[in-house]
JSON list of C-alpha atoms in Angstrom, two decimals:
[
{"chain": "A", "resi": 1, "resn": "UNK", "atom": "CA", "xyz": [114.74, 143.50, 62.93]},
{"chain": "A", "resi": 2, "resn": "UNK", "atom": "CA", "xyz": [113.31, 146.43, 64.46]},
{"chain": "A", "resi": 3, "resn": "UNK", "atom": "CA", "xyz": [114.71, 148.13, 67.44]},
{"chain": "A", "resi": 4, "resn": "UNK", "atom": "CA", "xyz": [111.25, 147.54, 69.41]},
{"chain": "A", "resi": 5, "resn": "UNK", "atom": "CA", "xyz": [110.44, 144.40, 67.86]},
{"chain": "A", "resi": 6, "resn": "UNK", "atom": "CA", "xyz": [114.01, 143.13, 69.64]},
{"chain": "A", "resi": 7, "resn": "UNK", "atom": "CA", "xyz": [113.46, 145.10, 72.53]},
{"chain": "A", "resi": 8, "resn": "UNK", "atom": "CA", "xyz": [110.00, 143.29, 72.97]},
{"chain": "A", "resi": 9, "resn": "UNK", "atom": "CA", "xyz": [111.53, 139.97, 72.00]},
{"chain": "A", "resi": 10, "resn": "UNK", "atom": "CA", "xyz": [114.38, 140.70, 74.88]},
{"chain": "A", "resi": 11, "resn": "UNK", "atom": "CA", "xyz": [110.91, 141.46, 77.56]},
{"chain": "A", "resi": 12, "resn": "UNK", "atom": "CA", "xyz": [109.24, 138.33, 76.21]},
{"chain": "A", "resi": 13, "resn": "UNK", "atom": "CA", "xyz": [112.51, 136.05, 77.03]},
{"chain": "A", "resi": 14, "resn": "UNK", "atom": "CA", "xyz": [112.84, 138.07, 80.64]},
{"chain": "A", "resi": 15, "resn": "UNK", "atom": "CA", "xyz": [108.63, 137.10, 81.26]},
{"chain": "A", "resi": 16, "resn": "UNK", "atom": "CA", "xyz": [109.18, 133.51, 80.22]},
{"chain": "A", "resi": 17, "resn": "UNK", "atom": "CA", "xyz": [112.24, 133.02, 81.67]},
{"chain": "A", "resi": 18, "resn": "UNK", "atom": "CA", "xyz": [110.98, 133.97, 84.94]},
{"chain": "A", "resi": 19, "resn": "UNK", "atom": "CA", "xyz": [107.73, 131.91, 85.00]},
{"chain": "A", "resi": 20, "resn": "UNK", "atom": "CA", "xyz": [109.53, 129.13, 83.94]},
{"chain": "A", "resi": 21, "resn": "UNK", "atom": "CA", "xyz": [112.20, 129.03, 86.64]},
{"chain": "A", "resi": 22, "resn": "UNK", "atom": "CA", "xyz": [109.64, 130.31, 89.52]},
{"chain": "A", "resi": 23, "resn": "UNK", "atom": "CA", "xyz": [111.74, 133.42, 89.70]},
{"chain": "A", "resi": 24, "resn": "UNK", "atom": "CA", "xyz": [110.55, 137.24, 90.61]},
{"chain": "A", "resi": 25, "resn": "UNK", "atom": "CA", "xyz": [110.13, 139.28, 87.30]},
{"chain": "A", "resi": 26, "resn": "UNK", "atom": "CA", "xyz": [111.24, 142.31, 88.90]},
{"chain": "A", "resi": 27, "resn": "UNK", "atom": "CA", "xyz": [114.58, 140.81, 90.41]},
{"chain": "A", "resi": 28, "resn": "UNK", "atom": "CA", "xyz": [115.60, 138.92, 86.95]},
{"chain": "A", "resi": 29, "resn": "UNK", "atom": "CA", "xyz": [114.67, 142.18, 85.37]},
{"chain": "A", "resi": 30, "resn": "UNK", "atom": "CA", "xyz": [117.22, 143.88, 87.75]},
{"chain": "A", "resi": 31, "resn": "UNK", "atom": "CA", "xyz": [119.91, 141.27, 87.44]},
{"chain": "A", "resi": 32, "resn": "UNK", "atom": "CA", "xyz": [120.19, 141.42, 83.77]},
{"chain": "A", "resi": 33, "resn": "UNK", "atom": "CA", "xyz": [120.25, 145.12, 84.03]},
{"chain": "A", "resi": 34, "resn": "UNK", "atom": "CA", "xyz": [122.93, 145.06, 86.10]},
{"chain": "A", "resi": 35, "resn": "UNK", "atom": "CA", "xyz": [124.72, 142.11, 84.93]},
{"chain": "A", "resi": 36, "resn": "UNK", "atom": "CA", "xyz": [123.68, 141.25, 81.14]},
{"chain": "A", "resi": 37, "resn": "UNK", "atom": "CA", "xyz": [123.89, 138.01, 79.64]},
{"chain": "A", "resi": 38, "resn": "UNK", "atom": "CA", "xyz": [124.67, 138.88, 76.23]},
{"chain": "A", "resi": 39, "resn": "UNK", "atom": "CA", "xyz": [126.93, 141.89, 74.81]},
{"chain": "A", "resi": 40, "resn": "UNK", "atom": "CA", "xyz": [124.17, 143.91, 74.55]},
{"chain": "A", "resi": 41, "resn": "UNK", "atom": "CA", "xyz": [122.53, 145.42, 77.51]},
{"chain": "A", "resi": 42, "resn": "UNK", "atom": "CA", "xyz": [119.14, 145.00, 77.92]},
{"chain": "A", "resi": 43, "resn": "UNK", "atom": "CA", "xyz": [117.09, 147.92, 75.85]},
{"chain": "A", "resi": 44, "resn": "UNK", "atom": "CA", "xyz": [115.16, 150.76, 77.34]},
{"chain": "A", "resi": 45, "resn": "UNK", "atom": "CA", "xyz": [112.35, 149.53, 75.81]},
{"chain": "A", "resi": 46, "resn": "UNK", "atom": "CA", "xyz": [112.74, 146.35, 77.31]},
{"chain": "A", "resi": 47, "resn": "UNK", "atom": "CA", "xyz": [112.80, 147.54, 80.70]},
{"chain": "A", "resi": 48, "resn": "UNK", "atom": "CA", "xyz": [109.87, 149.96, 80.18]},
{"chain": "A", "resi": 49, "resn": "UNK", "atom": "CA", "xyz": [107.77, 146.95, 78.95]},
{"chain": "A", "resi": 50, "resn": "UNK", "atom": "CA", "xyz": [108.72, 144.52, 81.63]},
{"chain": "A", "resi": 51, "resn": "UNK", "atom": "CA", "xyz": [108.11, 147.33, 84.30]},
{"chain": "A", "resi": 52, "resn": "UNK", "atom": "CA", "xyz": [105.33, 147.79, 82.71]},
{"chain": "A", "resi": 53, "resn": "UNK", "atom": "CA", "xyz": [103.70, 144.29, 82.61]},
{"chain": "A", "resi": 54, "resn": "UNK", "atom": "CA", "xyz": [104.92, 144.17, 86.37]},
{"chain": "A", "resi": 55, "resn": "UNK", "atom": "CA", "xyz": [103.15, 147.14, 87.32]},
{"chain": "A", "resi": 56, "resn": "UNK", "atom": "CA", "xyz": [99.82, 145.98, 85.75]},
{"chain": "A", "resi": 57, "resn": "UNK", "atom": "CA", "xyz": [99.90, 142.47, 86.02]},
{"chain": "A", "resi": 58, "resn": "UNK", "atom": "CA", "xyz": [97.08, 141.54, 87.95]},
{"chain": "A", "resi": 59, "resn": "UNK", "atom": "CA", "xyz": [94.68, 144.08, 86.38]},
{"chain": "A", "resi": 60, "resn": "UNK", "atom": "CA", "xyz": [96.03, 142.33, 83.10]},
{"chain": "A", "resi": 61, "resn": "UNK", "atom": "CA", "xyz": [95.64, 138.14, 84.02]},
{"chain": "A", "resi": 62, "resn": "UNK", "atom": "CA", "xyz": [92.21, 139.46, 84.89]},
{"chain": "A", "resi": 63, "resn": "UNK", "atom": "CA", "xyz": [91.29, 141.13, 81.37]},
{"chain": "A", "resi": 64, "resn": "UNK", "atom": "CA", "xyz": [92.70, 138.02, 79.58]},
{"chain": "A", "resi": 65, "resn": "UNK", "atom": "CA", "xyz": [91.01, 135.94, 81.67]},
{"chain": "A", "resi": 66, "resn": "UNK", "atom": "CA", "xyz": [87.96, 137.81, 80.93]},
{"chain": "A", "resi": 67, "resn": "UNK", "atom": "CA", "xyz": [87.85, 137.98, 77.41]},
{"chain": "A", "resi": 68, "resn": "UNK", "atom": "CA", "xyz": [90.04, 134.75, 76.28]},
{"chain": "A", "resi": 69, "resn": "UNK", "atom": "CA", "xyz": [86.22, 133.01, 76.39]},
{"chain": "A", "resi": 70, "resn": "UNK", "atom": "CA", "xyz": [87.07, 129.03, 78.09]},
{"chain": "A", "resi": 71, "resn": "UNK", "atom": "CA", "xyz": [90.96, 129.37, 78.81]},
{"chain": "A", "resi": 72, "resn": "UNK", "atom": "CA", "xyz": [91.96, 130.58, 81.81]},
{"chain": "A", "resi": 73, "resn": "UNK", "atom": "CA", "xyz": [95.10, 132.47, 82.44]},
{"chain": "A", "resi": 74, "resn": "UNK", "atom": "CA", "xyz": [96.88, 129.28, 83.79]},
{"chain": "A", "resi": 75, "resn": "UNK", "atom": "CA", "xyz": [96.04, 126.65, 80.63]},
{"chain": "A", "resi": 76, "resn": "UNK", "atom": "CA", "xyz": [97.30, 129.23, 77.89]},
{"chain": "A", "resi": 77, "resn": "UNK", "atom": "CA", "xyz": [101.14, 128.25, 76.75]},
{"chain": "A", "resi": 78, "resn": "UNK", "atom": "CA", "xyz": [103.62, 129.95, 78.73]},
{"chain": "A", "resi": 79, "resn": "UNK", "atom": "CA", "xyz": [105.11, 131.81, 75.84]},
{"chain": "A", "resi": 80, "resn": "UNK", "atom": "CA", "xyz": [101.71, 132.94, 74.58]},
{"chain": "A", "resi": 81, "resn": "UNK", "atom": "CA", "xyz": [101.09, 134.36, 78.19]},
{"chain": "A", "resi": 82, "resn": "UNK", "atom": "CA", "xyz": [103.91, 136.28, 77.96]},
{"chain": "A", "resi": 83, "resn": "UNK", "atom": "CA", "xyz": [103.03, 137.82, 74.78]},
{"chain": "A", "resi": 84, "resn": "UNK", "atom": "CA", "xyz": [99.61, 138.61, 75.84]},
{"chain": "A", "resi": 85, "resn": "UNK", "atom": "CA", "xyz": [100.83, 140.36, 79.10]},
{"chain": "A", "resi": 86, "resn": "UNK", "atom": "CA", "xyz": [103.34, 142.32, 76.93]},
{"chain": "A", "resi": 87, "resn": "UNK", "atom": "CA", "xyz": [100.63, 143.20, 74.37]},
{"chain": "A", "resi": 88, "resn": "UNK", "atom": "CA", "xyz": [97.83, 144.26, 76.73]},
{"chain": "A", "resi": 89, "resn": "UNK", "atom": "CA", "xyz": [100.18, 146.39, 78.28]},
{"chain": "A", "resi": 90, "resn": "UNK", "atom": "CA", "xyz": [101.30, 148.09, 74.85]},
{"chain": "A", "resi": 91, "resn": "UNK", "atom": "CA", "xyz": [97.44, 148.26, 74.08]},
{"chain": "A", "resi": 92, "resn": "UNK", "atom": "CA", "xyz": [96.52, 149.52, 77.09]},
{"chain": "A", "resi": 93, "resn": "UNK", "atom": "CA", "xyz": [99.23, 151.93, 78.78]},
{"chain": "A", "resi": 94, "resn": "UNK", "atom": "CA", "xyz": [101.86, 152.49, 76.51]},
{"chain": "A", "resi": 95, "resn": "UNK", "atom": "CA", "xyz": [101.22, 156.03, 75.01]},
{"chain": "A", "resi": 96, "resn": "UNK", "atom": "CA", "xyz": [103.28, 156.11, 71.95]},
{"chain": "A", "resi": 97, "resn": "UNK", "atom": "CA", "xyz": [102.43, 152.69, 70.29]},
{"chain": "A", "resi": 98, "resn": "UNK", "atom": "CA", "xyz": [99.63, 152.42, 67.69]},
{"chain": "A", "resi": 99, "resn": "UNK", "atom": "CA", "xyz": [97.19, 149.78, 69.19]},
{"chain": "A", "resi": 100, "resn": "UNK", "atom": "CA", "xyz": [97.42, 147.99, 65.53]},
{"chain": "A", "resi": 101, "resn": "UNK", "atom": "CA", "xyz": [101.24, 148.18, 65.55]},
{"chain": "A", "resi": 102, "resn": "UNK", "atom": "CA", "xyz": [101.18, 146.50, 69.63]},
{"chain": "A", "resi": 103, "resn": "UNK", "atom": "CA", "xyz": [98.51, 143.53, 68.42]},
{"chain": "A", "resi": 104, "resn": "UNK", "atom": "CA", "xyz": [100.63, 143.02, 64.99]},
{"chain": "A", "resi": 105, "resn": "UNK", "atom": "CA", "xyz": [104.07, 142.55, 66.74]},
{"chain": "A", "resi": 106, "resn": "UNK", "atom": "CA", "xyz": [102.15, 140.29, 69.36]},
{"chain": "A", "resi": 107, "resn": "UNK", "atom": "CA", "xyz": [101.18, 138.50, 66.49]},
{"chain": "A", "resi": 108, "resn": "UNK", "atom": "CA", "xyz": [104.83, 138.02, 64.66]},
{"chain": "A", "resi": 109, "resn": "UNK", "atom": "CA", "xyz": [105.97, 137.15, 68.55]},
{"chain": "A", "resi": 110, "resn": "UNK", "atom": "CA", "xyz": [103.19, 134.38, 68.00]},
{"chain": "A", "resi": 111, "resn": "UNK", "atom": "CA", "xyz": [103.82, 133.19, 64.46]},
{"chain": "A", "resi": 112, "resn": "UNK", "atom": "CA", "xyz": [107.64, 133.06, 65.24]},
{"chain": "A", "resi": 113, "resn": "UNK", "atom": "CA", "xyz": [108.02, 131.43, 68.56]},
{"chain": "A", "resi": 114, "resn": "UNK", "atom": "CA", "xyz": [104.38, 129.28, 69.36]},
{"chain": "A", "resi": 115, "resn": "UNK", "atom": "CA", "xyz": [102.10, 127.16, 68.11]},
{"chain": "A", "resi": 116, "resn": "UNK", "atom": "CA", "xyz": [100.12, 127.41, 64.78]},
{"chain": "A", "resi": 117, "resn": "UNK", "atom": "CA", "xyz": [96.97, 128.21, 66.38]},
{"chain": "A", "resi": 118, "resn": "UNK", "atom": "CA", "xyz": [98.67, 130.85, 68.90]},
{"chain": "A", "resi": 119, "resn": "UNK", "atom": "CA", "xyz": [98.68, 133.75, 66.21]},
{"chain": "A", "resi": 120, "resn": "UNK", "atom": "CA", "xyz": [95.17, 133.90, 66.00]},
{"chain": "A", "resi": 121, "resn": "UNK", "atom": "CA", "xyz": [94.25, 133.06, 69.49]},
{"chain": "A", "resi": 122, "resn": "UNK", "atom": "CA", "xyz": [96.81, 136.34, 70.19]},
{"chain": "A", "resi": 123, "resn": "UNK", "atom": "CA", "xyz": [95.50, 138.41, 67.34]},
{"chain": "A", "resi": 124, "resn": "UNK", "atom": "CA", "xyz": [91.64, 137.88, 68.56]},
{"chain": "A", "resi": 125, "resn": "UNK", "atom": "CA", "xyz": [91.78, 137.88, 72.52]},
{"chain": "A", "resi": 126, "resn": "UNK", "atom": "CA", "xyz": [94.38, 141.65, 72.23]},
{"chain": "A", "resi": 127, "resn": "UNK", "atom": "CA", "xyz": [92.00, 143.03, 69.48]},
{"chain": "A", "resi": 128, "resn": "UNK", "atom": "CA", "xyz": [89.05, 142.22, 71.77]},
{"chain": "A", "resi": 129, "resn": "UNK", "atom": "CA", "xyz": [90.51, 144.21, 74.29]},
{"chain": "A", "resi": 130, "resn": "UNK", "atom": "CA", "xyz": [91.49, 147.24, 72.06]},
{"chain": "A", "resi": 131, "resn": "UNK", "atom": "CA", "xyz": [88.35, 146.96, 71.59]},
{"chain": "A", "resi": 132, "resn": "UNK", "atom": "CA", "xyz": [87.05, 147.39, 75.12]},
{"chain": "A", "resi": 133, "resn": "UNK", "atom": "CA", "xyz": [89.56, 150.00, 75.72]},
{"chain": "A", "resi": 134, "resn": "UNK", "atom": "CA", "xyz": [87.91, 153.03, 76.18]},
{"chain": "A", "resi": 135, "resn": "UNK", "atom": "CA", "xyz": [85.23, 151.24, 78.99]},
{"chain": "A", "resi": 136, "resn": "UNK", "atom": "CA", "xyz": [88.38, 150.26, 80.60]},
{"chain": "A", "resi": 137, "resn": "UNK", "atom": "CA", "xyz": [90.31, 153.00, 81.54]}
]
C-alpha cells in the first residue's frame, strides 16, 4: 500500500473515530500525535489531511450537502462521511494531488471499508464537485 493511501486510511480512522465517540477532531488528532497508538506515528500526510478537513469543514458539509441530491450530511454512513470530507478536501485545497488520483483513492476507501453502493455514491457526489471547482474557489 501506498504511503498516501495509508496516510489517508490513518485520517479516515482519526475522522470516524472521533464522530463516533463525540470527541473533538482536533484534540484526538493531537493526542495521537503526541501519544500514538500503534508503532508508527501518525504520517505527515495524515495530519495535513485531518487539519485540513478541520479547517474546511463547514464550507465542506455544506458542498456535500449541496450536491449529494436527497441525503443530507447527517443520513450518509459515518465512514462514507469521512471519506467524503477527506476527498473534498484533496479535491478542493490540496495543491499537489491530481483531482482523479483524490476521487479514485476515495473510491478504494469506499470499495474497501463501506457498503456496495458507497463506491459509487463517493465516486459521483466528489466528481460532481471537481466538477464545480473552478465556480467555487
Amino acid at each position: 500500500m501506498a504511503a498516501r493511501t495509508k496516510a489517508r486510511k490513518r485520517a479516515l480512522d482519526l475522522l470516524f473515530e472521533a464522530e463516533s465517540r463525540g470527541l473533538n477532531v482536533s484534540t484526538l488528532l493531537s493526542q495521537r500525535v503526541e501519544t500514538p497508538v500503534t508503532e508508527h506515528p501518525l504520517p505527515d500526510y495524515t495530519r495535513e489531511l485531518v487539519e485540513g478537513v478541520v479547517a474546511h469543514w463547514k464550507d465542506i458539509d455544506e458542498l456535500l450537502s449541496t450536491y449529494s441530491q436527497g441525503w443530507s450530511v447527517e443520513r450518509m454512513p459515518d465512514v462514507d462521511r469521512a471519506i467524503l470530507r477527506i476527498g473534498t478536501f484533496e479535491v478542493l485545497w490540496s495543491t499537489d494531488v491530481p483531482e482523479s488520483v483524490a476521487i479514485a483513492e476515495a473510491k478504494a476507501l469506499a470499495t474497501e471499508l463501506s457498503t456496495d453502493e458507497s463506491p459509487r455514491f463517493v465516486h459521483g457526489l466528489l466528481a460532481r464537485i471537481a466538477e464545480v471547482k473552478p465556480t467555487l474557489i
